[in-house]
mmCIF file of C-alpha atoms in Angstrom:
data_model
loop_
_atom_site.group_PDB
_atom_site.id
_atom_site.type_symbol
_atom_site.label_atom_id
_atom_site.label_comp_id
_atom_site.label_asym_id
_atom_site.label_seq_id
_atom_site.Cartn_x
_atom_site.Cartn_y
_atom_site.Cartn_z
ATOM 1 C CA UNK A 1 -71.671 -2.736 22.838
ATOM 2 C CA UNK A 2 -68.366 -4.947 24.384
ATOM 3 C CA UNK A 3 -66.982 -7.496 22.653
ATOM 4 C CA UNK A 4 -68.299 -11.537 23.847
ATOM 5 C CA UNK A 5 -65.728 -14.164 23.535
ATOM 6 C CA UNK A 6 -67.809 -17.010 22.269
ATOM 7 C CA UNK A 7 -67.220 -20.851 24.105
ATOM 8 C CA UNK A 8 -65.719 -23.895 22.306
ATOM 9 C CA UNK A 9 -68.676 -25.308 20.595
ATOM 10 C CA UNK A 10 -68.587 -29.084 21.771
ATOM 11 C CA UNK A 11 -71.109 -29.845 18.427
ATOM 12 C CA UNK A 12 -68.886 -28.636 15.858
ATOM 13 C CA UNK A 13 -66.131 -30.306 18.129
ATOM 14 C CA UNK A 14 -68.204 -33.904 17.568
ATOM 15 C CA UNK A 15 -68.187 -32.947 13.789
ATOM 16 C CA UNK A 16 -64.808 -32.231 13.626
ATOM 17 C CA UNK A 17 -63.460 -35.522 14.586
ATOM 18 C CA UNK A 18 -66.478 -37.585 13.007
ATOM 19 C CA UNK A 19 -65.273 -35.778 9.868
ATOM 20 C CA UNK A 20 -61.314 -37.007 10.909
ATOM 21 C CA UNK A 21 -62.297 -40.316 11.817
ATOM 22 C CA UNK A 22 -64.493 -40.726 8.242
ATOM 23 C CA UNK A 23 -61.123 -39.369 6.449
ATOM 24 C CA UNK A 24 -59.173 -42.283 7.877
ATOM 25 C CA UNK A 25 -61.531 -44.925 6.941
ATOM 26 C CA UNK A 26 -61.842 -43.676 3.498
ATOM 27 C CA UNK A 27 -57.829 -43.659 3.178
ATOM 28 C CA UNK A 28 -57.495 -47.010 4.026
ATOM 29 C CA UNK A 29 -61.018 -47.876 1.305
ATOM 30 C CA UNK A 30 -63.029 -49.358 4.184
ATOM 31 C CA UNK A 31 -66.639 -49.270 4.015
ATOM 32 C CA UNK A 32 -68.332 -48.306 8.010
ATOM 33 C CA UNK A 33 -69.408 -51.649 7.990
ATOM 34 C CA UNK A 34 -66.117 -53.468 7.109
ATOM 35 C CA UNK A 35 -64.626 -51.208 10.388
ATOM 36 C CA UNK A 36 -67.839 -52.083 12.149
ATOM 37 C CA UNK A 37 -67.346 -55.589 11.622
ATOM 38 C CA UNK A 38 -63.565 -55.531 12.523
ATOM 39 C CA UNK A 39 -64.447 -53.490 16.077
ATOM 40 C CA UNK A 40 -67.732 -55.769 16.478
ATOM 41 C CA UNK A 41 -70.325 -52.886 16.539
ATOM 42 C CA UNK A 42 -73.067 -52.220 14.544
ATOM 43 C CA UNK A 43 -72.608 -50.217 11.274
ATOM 44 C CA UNK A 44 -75.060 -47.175 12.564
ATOM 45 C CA UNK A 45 -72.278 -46.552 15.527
ATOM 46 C CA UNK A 46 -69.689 -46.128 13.314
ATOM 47 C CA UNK A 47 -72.153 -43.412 11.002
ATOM 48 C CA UNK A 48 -73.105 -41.634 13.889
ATOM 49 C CA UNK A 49 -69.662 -41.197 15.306
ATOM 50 C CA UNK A 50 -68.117 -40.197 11.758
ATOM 51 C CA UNK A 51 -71.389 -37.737 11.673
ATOM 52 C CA UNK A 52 -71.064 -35.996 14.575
ATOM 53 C CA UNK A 53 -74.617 -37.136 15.658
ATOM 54 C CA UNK A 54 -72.978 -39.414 18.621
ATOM 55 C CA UNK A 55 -69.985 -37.642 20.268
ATOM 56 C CA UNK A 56 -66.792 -40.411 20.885
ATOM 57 C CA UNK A 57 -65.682 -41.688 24.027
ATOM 58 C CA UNK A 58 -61.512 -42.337 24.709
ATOM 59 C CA UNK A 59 -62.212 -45.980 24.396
ATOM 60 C CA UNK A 60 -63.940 -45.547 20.688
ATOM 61 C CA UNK A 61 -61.180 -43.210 19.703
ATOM 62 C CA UNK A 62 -58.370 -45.524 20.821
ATOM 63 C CA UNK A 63 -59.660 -48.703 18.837
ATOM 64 C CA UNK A 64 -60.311 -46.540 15.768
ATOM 65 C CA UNK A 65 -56.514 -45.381 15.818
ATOM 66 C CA UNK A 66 -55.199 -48.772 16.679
ATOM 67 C CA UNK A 67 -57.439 -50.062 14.058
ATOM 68 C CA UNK A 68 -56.485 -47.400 11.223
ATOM 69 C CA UNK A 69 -52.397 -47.243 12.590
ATOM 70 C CA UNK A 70 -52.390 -43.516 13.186
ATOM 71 C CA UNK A 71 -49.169 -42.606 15.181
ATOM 72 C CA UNK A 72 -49.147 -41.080 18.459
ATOM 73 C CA UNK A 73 -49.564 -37.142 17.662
ATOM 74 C CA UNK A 74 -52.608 -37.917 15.487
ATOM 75 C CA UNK A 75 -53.970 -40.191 18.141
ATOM 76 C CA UNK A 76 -53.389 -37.221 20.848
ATOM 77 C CA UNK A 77 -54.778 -34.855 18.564
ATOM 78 C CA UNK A 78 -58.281 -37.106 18.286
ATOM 79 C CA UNK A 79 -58.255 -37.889 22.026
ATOM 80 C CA UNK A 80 -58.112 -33.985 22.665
ATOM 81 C CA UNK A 81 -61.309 -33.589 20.210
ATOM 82 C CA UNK A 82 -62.962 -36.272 21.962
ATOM 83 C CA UNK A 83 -62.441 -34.658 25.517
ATOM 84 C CA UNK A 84 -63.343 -31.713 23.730
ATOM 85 C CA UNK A 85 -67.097 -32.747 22.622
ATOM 86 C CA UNK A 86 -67.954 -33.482 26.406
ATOM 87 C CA UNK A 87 -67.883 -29.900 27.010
ATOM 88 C CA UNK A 88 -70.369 -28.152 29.018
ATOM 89 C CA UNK A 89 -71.413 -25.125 27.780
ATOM 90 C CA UNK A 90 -74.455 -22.763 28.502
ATOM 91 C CA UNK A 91 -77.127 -23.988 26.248
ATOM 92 C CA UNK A 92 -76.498 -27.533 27.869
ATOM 93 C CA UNK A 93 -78.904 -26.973 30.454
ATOM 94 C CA UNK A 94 -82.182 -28.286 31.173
ATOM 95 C CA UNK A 95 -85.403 -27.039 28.941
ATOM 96 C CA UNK A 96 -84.057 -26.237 25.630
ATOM 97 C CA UNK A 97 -84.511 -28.752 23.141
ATOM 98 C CA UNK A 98 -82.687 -27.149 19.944
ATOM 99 C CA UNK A 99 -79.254 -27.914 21.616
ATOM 100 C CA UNK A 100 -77.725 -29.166 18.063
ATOM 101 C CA UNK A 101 -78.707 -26.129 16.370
ATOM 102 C CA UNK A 102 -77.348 -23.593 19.282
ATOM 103 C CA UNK A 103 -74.081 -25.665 19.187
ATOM 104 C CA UNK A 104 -73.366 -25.390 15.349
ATOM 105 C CA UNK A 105 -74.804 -21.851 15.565
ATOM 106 C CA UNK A 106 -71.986 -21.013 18.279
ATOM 107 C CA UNK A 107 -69.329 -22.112 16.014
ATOM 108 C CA UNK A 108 -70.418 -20.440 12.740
ATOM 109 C CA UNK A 109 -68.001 -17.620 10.968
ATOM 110 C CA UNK A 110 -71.441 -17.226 8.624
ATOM 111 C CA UNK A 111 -74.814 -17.395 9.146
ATOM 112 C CA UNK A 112 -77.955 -17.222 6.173
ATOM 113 C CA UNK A 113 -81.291 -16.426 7.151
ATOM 114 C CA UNK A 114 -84.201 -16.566 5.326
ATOM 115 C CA UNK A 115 -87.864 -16.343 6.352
ATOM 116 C CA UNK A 116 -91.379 -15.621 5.415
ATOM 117 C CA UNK A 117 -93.270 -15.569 8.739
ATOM 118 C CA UNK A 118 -91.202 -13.537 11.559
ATOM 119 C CA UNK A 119 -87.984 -12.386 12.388
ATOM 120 C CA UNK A 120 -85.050 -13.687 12.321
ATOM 121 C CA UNK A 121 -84.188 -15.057 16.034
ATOM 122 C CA UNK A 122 -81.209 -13.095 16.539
ATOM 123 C CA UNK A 123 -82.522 -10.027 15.533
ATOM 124 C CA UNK A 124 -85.674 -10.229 17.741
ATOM 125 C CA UNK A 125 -86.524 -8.063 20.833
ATOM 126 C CA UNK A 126 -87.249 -9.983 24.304
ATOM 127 C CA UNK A 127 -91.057 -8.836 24.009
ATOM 128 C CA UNK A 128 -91.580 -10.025 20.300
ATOM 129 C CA UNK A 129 -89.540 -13.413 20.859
ATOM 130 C CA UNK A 130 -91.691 -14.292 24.144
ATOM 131 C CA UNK A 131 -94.848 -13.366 22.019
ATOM 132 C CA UNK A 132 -93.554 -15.840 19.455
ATOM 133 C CA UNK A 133 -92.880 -18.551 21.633
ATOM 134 C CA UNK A 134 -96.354 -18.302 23.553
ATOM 135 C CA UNK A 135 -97.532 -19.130 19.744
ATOM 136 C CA UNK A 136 -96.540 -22.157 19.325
ATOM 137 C CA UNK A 137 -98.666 -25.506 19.221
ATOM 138 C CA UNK A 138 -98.213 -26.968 21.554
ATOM 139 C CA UNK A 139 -98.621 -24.241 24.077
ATOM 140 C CA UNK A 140 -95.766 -23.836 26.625
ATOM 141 C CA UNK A 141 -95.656 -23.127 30.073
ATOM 142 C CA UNK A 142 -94.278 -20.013 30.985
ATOM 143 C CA UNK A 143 -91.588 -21.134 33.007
ATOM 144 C CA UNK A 144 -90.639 -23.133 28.968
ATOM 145 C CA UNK A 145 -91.328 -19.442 27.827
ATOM 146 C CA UNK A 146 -89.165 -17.363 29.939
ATOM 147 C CA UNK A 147 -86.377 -19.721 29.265
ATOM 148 C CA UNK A 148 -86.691 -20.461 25.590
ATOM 149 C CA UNK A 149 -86.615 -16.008 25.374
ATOM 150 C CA UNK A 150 -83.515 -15.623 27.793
ATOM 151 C CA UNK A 151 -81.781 -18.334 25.855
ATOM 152 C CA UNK A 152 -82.874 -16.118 22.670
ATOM 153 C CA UNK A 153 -81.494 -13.013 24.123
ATOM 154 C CA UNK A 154 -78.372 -15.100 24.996
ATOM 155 C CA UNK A 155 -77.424 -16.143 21.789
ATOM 156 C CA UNK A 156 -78.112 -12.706 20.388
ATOM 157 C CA UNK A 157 -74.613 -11.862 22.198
ATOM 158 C CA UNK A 158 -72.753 -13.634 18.997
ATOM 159 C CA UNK A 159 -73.404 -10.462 16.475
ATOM 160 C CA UNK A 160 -71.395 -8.476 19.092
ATOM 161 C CA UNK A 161 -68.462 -10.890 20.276
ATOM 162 C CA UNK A 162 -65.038 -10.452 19.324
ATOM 163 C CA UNK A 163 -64.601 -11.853 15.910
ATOM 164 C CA UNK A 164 -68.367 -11.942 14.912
ATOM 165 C CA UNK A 165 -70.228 -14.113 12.051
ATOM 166 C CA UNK A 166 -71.067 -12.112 8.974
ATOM 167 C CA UNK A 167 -75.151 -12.412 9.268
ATOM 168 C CA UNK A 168 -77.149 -12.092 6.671
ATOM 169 C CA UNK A 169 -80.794 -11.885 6.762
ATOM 170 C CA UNK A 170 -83.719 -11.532 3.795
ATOM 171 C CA UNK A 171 -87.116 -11.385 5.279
ATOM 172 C CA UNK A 172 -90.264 -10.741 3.716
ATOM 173 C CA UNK A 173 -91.753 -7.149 3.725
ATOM 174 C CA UNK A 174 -95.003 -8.871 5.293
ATOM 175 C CA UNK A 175 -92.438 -10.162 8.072
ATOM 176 C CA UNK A 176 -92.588 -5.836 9.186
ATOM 177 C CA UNK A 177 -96.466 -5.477 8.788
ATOM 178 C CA UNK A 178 -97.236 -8.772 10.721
ATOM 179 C CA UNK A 179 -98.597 -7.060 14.228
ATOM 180 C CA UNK A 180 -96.679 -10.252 16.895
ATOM 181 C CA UNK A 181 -97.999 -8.823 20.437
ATOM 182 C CA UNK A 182 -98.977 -5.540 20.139
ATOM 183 C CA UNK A 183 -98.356 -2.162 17.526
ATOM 184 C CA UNK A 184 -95.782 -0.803 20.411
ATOM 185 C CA UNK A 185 -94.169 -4.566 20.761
ATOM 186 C CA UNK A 186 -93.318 -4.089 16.569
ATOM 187 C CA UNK A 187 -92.195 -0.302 16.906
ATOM 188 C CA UNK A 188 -89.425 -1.675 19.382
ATOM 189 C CA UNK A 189 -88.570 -4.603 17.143
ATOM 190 C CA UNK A 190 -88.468 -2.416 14.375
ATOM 191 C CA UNK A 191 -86.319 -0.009 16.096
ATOM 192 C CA UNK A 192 -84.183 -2.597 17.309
ATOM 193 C CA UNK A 193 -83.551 -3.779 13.452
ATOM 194 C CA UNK A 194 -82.605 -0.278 12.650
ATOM 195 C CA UNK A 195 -79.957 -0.160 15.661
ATOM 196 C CA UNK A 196 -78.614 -3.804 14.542
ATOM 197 C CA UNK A 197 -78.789 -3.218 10.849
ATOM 198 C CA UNK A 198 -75.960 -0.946 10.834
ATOM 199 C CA UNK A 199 -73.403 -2.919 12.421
ATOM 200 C CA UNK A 200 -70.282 -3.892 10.194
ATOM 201 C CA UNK A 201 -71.105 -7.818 10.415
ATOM 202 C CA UNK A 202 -74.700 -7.357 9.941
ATOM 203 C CA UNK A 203 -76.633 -7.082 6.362
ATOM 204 C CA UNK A 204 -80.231 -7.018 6.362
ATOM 205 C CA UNK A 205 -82.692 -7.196 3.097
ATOM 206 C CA UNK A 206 -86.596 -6.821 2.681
ATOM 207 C CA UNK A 207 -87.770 -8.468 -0.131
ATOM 208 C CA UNK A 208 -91.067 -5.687 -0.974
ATOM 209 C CA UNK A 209 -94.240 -6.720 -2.404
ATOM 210 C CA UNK A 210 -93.823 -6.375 -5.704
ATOM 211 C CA UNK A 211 -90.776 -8.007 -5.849
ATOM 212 C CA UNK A 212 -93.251 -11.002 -7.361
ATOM 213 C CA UNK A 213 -92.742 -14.966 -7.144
ATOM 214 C CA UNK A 214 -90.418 -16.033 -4.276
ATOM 215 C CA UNK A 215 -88.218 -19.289 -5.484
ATOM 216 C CA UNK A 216 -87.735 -20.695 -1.970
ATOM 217 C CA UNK A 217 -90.433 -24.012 -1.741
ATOM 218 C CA UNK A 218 -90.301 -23.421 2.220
ATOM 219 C CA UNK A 219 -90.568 -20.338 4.435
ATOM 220 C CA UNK A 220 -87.686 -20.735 6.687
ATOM 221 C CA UNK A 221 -84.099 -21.837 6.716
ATOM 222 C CA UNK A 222 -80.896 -21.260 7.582
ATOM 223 C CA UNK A 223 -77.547 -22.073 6.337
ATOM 224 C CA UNK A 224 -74.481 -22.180 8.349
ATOM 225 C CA UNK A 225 -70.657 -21.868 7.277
ATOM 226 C CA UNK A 226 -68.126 -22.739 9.470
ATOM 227 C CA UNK A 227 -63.891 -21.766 9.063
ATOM 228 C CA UNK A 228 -62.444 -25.338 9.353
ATOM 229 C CA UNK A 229 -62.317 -26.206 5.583
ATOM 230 C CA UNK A 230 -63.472 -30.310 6.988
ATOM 231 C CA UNK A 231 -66.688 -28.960 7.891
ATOM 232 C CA UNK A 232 -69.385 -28.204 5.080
ATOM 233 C CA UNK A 233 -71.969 -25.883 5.555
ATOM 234 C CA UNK A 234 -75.494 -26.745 7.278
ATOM 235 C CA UNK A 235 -78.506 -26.094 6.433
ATOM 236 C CA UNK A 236 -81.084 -25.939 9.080
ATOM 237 C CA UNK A 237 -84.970 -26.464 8.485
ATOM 238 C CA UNK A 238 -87.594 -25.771 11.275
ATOM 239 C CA UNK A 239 -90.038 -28.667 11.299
ATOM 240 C CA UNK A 240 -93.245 -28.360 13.693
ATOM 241 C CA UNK A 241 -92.621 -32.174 14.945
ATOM 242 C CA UNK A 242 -88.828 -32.459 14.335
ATOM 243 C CA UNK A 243 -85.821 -30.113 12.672
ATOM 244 C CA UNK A 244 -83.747 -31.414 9.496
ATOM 245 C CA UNK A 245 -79.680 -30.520 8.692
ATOM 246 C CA UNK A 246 -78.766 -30.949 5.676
ATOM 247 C CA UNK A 247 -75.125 -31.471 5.053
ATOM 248 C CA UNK A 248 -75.091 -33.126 1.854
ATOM 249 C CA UNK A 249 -73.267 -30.674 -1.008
ATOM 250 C CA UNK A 250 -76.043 -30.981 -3.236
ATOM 251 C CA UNK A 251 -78.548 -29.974 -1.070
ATOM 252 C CA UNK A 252 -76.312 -27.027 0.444
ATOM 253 C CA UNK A 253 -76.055 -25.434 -3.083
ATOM 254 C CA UNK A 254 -79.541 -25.601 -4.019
ATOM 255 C CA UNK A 255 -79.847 -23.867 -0.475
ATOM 256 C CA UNK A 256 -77.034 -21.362 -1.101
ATOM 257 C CA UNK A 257 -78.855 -20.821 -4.943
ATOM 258 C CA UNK A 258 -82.285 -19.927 -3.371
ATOM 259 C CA UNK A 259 -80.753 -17.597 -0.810
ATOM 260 C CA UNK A 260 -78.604 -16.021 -3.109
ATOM 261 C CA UNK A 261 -81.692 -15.273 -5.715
ATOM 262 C CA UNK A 262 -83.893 -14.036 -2.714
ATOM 263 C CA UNK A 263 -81.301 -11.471 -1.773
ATOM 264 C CA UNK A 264 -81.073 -10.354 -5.708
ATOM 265 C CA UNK A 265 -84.891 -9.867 -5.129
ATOM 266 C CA UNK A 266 -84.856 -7.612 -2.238
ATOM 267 C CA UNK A 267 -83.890 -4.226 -1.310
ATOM 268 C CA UNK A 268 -80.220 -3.573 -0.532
ATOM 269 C CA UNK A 269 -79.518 -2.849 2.851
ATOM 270 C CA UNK A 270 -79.434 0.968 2.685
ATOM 271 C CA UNK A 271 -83.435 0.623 1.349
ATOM 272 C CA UNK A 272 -84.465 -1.497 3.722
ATOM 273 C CA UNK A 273 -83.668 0.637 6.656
ATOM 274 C CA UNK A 274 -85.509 3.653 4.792
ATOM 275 C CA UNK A 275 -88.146 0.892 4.190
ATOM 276 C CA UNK A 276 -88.286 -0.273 7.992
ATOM 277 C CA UNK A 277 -88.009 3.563 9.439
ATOM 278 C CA UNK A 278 -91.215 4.505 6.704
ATOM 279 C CA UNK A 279 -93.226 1.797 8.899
ATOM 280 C CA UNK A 280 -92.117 2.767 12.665
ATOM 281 C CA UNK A 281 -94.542 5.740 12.461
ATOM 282 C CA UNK A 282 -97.918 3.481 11.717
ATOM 283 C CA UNK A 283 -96.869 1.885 14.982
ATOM 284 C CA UNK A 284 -96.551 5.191 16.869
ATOM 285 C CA UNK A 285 -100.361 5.810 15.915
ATOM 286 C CA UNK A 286 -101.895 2.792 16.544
ATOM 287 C CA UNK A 287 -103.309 1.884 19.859
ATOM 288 C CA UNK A 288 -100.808 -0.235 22.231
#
């Protein structure tokens, strides 16, 4: 496989300078609504730019550093971020709705997967993702399909870019037995974990059966680490009517806790490819 440069990730750009912009205010021990008040804007502007959740425009970033008396090479350095978060980048286009999560995603040096009901998403195959995606409640139309899997298969190219994320996945061993499409759709997608399990920035773990209890409350969530020590990691929850990031550090521990104690639980990565290869030959037999 060649190496994929990955883009600027304008979402972790938006964090970035919200993160700044909240380390200025705190400096000079102003509350968001004592700047809000000096700037005459409302108090949720000023928590939406300093979480990311709103990116800045020139104008915001120029009162905030006239306002906070940052010199000039700090104010360039914010003005670049800013220019920086109105990016355009390839999951920007029309259709996909999950455009925070493929941003921070983008820009993570570590990513923690955990899930009880299917495969992780970068580590599906196209037929297995497409038969996931026709699922869903509400039901899509395939044109929503077809581009909700090629934007799946596109952000699959991050496990083989130049300077990877370490990826971690647990999965439960009912994730393998699960039949998504048909038996010859799961001997692929188990072949395929096989082929991606054994690259150098990949670990994969099956928790078995008789592993007992599982400690997570939820089946599915993701935490993501990111190299600029201003950002703290995400967690990322799945919701069927909306998705939750958690940012807070005492919900990112309890996170990192539960996903750390499910991969005690399961197989180490050497088992779990003997356990996936023991399964690839029920699929063989069974009809397609």
């Amino acid at each position: 496989m060649t190496g994929v440069q990955a883009p600027s990730s304008p979402t972790v750009r938006r964090r970035e300078l919200g993160a700044m912009l909240k380390s200025l205010r705190a400096e000079r021990g102003w509350t968001a609504e004592q700047v809000a008040e000096r700037l005459m804007v409302s108090p949720s502007k000023i928590s939406r730019l300093e979480t990311g959740q709103r990116g800045a425009s020139a104008r915001d970033v120029s009162d905030l550093c006239k306002l906070y008396g940052v010199d000039d090479d700090q104010r360039q350095q914010l003005l670049q971020l800013a220019r920086e978060t109105k990016q355009r980048t390839w999951w920007q286009r029309g259709g996909l709705n999950d455009l925070t999560y493929l941003g921070l995603e983008e820009a993570a040096t570590s990513i923690s997967d955990y899930g009880l009901g299917m495969m992780p998403g970068l580590l599906q195959t196209a037929d297995y993702a497409r038969a996931i995606v026709e699922a869903a409640v509400p039901k899509w139309v395939p044109e929503v399909v077809q581009e909700r899997v090629e934007s799946r298969m596109i952000r699959q190219k991050i496990l083989v870019r130049d300077n990877p994320p370490h990826f971690e996945a647990v999965v439960d061993e009912s994730v393998l037995h699960r039949v998504v499409g048909s038996p010859a759709v799961m001997r692929a997608q188990l072949e395929r974990l096989l082929e991606l399990s054994v690259l150098p920035n990949v670990r994969l773990r099956v928790i078995p059966h008789d592993a007992g209890a599982l400690p997570a409350g939820n089946n599915k969530f993701i935490i993501l680490s990111f190299a600029l020590p201003t950002l703290s990691d995400v967690v990322f929850i799945e919701g069927l009517t909306g998705d939750l990031y958690l940012d807070d550090p005492r919900d990112v521990e309890v996170y990192n806790t539960t996903f750390r104690a499910l991969a005690q639980m399961a197989a180490d990565p050497e088992a779990t490819r003997e356990i996936i290869a023991s399964m690839i030959p029920s699929y063989r037999k069974q009809p397609h």
